[in-house]
mmCIF file of N, CA, C and O in Angstrom:
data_model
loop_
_atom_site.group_PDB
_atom_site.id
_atom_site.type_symbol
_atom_site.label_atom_id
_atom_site.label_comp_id
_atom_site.label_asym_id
_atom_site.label_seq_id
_atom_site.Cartn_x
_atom_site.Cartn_y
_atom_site.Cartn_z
ATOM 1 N N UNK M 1 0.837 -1.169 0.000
ATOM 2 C CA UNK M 1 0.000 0.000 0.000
ATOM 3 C C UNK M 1 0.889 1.241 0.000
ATOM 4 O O UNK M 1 1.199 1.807 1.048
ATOM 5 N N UNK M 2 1.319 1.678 -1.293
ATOM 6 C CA UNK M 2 1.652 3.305 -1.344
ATOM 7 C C UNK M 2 0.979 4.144 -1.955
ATOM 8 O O UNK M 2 0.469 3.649 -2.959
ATOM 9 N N UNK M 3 0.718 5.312 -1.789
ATOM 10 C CA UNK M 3 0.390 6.547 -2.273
ATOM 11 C C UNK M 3 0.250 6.247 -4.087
ATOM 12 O O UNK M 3 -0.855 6.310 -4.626
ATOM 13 N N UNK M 4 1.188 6.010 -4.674
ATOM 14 C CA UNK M 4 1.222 5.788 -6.069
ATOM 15 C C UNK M 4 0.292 4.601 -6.246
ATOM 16 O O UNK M 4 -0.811 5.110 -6.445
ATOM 17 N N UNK M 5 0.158 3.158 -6.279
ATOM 18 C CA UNK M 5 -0.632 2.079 -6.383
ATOM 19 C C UNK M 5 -1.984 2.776 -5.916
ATOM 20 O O UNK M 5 -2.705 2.858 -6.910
ATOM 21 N N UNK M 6 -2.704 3.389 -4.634
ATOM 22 C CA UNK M 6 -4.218 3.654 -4.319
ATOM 23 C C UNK M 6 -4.174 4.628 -5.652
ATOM 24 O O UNK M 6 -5.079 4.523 -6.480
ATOM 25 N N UNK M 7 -3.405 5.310 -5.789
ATOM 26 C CA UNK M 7 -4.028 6.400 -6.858
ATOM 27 C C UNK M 7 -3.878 5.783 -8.392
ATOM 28 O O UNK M 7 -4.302 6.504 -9.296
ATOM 29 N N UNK M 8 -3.628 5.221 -8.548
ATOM 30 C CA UNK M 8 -3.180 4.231 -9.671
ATOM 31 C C UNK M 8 -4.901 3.443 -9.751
ATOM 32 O O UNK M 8 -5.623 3.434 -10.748
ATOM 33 N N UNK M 9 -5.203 2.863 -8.448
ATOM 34 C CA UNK M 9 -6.422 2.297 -8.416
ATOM 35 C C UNK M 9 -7.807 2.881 -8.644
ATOM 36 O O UNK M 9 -8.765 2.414 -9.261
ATOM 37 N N UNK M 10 -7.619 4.361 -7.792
ATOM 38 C CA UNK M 10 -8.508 5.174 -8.152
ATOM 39 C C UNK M 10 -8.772 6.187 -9.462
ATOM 40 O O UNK M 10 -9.669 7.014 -9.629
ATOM 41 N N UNK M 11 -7.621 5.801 -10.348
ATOM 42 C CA UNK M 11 -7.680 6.637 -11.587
ATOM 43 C C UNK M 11 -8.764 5.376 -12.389
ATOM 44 O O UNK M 11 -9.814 5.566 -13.003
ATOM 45 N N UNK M 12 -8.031 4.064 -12.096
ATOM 46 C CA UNK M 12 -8.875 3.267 -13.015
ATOM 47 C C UNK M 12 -10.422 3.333 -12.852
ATOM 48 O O UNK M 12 -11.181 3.701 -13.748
ATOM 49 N N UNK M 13 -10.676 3.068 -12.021
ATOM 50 C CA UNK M 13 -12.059 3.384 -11.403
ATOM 51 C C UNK M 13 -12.309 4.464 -11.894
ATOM 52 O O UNK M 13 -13.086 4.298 -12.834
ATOM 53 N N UNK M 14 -12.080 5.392 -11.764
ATOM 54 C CA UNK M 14 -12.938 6.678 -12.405
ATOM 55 C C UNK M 14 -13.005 6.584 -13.537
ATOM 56 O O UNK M 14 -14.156 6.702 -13.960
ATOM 57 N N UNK M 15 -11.992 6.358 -14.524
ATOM 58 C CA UNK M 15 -11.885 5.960 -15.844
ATOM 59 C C UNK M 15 -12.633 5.137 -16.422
ATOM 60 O O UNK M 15 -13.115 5.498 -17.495
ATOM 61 N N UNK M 16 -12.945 3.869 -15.933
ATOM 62 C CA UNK M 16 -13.990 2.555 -16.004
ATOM 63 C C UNK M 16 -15.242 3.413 -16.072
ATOM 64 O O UNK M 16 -16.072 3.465 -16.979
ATOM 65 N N UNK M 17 -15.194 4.205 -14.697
ATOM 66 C CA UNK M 17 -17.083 4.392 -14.512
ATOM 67 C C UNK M 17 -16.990 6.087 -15.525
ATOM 68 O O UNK M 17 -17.662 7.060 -15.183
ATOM 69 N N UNK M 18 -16.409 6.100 -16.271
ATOM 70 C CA UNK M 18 -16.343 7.404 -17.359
ATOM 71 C C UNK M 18 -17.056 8.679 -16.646
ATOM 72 O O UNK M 18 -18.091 9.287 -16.917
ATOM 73 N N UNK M 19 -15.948 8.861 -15.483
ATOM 74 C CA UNK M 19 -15.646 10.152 -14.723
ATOM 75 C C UNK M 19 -14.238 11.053 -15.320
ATOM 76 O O UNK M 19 -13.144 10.560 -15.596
ATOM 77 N N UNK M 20 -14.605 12.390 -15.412
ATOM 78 C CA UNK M 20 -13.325 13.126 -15.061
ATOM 79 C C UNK M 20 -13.191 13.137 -13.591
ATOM 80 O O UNK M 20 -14.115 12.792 -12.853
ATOM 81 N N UNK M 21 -11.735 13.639 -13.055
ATOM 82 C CA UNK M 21 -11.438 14.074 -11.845
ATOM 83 C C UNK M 21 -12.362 15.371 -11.528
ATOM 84 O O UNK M 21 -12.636 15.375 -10.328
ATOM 85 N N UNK M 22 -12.785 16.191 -12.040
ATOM 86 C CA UNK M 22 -13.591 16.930 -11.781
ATOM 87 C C UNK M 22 -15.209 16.139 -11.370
ATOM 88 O O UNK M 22 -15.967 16.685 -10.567
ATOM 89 N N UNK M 23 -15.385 15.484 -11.705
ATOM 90 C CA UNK M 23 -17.120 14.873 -11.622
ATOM 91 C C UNK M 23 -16.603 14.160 -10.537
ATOM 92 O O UNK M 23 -17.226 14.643 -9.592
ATOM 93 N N UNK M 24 -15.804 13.257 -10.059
ATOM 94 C CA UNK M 24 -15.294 12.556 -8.756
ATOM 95 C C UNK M 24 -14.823 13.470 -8.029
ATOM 96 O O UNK M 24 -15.070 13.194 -6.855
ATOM 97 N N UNK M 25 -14.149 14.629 -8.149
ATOM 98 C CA UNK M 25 -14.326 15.291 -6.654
ATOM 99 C C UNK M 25 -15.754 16.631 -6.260
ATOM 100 O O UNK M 25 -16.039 17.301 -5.267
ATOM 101 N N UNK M 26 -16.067 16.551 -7.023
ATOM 102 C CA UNK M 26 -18.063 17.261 -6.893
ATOM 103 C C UNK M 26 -18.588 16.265 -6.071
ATOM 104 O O UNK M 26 -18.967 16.558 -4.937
ATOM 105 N N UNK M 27 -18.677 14.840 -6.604
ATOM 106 C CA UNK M 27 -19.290 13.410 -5.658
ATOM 107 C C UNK M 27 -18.597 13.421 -4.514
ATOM 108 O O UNK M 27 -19.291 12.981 -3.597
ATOM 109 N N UNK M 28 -17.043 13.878 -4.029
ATOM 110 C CA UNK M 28 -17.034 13.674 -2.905
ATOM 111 C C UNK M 28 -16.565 15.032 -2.215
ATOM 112 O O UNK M 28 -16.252 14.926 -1.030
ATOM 113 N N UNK M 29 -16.490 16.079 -2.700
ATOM 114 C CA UNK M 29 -16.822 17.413 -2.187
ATOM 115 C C UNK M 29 -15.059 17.735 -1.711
ATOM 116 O O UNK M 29 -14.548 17.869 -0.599
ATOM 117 N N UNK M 30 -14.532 17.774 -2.954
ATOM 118 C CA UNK M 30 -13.367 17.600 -2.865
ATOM 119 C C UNK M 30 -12.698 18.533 -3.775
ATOM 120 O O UNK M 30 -13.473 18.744 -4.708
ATOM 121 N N UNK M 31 -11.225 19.415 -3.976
ATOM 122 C CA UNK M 31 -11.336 19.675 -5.153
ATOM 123 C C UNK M 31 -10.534 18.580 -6.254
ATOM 124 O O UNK M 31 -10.111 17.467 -5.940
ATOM 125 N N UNK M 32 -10.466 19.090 -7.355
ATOM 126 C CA UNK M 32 -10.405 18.303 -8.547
ATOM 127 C C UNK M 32 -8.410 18.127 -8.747
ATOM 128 O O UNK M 32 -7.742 17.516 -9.581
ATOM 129 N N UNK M 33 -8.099 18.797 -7.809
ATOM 130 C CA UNK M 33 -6.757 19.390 -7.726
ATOM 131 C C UNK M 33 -6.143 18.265 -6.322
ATOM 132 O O UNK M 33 -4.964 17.960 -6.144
ATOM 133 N N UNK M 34 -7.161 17.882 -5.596
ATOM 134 C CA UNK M 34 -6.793 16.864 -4.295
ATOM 135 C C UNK M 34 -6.967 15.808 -5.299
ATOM 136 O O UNK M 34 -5.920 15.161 -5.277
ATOM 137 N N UNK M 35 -7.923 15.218 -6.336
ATOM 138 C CA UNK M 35 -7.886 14.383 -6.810
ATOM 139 C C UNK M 35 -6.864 13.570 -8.101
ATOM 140 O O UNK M 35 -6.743 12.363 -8.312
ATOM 141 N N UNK M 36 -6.341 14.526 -8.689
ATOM 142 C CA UNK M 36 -5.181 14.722 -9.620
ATOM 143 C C UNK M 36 -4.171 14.776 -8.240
ATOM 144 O O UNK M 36 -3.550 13.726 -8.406
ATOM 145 N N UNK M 37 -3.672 15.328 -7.066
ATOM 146 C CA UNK M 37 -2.701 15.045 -5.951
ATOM 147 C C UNK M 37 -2.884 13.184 -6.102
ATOM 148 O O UNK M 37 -2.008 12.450 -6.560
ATOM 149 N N UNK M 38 -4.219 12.738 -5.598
ATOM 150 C CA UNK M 38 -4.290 11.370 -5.158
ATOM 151 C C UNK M 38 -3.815 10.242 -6.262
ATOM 152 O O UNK M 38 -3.093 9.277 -6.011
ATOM 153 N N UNK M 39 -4.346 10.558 -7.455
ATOM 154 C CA UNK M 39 -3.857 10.014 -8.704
ATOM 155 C C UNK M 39 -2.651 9.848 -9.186
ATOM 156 O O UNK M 39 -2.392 8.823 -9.817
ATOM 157 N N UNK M 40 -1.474 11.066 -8.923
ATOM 158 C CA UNK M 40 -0.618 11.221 -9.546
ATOM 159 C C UNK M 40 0.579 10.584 -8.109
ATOM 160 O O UNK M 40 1.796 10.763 -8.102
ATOM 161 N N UNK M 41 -0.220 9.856 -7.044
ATOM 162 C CA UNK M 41 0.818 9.379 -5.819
ATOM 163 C C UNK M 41 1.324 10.344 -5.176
ATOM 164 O O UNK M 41 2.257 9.986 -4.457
ATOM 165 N N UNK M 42 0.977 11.918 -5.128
ATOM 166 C CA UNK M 42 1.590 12.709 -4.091
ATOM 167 C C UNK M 42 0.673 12.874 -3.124
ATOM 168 O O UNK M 42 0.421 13.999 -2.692
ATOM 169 N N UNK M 43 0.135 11.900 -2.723
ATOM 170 C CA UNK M 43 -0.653 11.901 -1.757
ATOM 171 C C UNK M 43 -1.729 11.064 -1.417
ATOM 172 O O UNK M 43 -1.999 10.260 -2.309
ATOM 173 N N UNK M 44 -2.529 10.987 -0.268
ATOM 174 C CA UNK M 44 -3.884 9.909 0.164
ATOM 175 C C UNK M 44 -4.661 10.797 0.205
ATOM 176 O O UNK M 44 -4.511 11.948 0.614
ATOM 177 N N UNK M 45 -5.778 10.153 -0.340
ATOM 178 C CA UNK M 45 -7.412 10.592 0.472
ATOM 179 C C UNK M 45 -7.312 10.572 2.051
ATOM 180 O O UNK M 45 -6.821 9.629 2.671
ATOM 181 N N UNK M 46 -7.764 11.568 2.561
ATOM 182 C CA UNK M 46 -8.343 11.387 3.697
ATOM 183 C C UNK M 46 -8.896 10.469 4.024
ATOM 184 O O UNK M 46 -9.747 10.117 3.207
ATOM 185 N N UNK M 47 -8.769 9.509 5.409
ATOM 186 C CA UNK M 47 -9.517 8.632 5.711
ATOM 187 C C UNK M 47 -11.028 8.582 5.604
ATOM 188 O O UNK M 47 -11.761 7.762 5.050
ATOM 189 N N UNK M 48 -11.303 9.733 6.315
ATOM 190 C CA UNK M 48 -12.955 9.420 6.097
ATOM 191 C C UNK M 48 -13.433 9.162 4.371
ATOM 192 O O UNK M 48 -14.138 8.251 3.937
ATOM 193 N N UNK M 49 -12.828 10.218 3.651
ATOM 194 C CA UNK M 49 -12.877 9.184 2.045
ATOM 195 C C UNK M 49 -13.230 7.678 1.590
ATOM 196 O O UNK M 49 -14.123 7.183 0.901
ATOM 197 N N UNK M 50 -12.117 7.180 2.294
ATOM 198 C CA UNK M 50 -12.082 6.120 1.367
ATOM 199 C C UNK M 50 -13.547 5.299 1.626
ATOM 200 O O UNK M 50 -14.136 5.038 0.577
ATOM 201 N N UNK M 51 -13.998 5.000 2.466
ATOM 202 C CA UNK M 51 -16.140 4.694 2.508
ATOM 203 C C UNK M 51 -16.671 5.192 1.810
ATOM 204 O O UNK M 51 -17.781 4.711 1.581
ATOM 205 N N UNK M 52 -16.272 6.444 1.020
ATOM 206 C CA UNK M 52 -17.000 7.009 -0.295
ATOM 207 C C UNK M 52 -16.616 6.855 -1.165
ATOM 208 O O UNK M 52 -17.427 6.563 -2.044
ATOM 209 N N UNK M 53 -15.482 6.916 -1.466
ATOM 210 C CA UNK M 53 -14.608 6.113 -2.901
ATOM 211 C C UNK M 53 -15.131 4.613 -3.094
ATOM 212 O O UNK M 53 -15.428 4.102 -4.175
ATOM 213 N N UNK M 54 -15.195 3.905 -1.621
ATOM 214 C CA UNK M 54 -15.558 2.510 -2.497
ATOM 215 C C UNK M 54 -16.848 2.190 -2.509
ATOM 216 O O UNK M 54 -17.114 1.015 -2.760
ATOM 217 N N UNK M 55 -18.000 3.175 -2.236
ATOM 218 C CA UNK M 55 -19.435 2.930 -2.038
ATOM 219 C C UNK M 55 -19.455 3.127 -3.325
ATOM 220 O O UNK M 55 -19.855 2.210 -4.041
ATOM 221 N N UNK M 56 -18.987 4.486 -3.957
ATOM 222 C CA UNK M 56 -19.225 5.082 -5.383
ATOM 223 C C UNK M 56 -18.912 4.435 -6.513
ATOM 224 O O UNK M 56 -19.329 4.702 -7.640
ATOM 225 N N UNK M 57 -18.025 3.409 -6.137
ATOM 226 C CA UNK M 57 -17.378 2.709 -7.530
ATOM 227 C C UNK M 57 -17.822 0.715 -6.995
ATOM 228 O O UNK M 57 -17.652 -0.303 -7.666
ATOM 229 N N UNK M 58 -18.358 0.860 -5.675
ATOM 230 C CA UNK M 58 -18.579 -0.674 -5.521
ATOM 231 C C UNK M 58 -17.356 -1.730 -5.382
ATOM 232 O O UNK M 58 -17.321 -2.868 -5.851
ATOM 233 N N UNK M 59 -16.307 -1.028 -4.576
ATOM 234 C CA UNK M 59 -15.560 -1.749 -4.163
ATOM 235 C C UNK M 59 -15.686 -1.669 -2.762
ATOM 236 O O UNK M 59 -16.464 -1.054 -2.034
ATOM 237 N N UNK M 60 -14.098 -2.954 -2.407
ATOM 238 C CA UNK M 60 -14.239 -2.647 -1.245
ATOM 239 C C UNK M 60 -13.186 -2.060 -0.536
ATOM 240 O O UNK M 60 -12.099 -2.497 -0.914
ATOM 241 N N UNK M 61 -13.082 -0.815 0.798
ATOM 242 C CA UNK M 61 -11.872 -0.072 1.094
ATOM 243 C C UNK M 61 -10.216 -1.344 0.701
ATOM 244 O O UNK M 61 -9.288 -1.055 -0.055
ATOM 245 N N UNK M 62 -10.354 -2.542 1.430
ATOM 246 C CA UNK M 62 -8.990 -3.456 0.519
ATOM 247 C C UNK M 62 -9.068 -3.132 -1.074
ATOM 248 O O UNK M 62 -8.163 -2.588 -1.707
ATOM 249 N N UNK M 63 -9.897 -3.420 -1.431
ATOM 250 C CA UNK M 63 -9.797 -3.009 -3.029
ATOM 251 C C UNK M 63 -8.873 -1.912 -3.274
ATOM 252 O O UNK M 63 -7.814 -1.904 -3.901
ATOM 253 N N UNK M 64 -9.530 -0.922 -2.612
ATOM 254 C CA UNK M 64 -9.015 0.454 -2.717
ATOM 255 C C UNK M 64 -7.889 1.212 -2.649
ATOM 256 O O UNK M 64 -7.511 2.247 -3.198
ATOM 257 N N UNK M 65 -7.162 -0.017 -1.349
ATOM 258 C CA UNK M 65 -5.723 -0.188 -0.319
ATOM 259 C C UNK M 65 -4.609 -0.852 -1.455
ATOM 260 O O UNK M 65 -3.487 -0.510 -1.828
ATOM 261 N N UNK M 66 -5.428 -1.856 -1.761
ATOM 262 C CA UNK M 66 -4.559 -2.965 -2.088
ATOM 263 C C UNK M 66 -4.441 -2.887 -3.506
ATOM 264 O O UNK M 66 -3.356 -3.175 -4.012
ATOM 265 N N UNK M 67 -5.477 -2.512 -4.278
ATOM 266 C CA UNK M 67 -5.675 -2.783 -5.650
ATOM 267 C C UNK M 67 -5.816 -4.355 -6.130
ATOM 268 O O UNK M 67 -6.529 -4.986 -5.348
ATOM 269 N N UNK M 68 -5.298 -5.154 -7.250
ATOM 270 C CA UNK M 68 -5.951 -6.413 -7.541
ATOM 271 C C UNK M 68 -5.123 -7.545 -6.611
ATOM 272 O O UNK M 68 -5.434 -8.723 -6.786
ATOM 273 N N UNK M 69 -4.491 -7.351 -6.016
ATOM 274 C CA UNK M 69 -3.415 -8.336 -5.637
ATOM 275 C C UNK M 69 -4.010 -9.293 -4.792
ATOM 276 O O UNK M 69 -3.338 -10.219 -4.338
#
């Protein structure tokens, strides 16, 4: 679990469910600029996040952690 792999996970996901980073951080009240941070590995979601990241895309927070492994 690093910073680069969750955001790696969460780009796919948004990508799959044919989101920009802008339409995924409106859904989680975020800006679009924390979400491009989370994507690009300079950084995590906030904890309380990740229960909304994986409600929204139907994973589960391991999913989210771990990616496919």
């Amino acid at each position: 679990m690093d910073a680069k792999s969750i955001g790696n996970t969460i780009a796919k996901l948004r990508k799959k469910n044919g989101m920009t980073q802008l339409a995924l951080a409106n859904k989680l009240d975020v800006s679009d600029k924390a979400v491009s941070k989370w994507e690009s590995g300079q950084g995590y979601p906030d904890i309380s996040v990740f229960p909304r990241l994986a409600a929204l895309f139907g994973v589960s927070i391991d999913y989210l952690m771990l990616g496919e492994k």
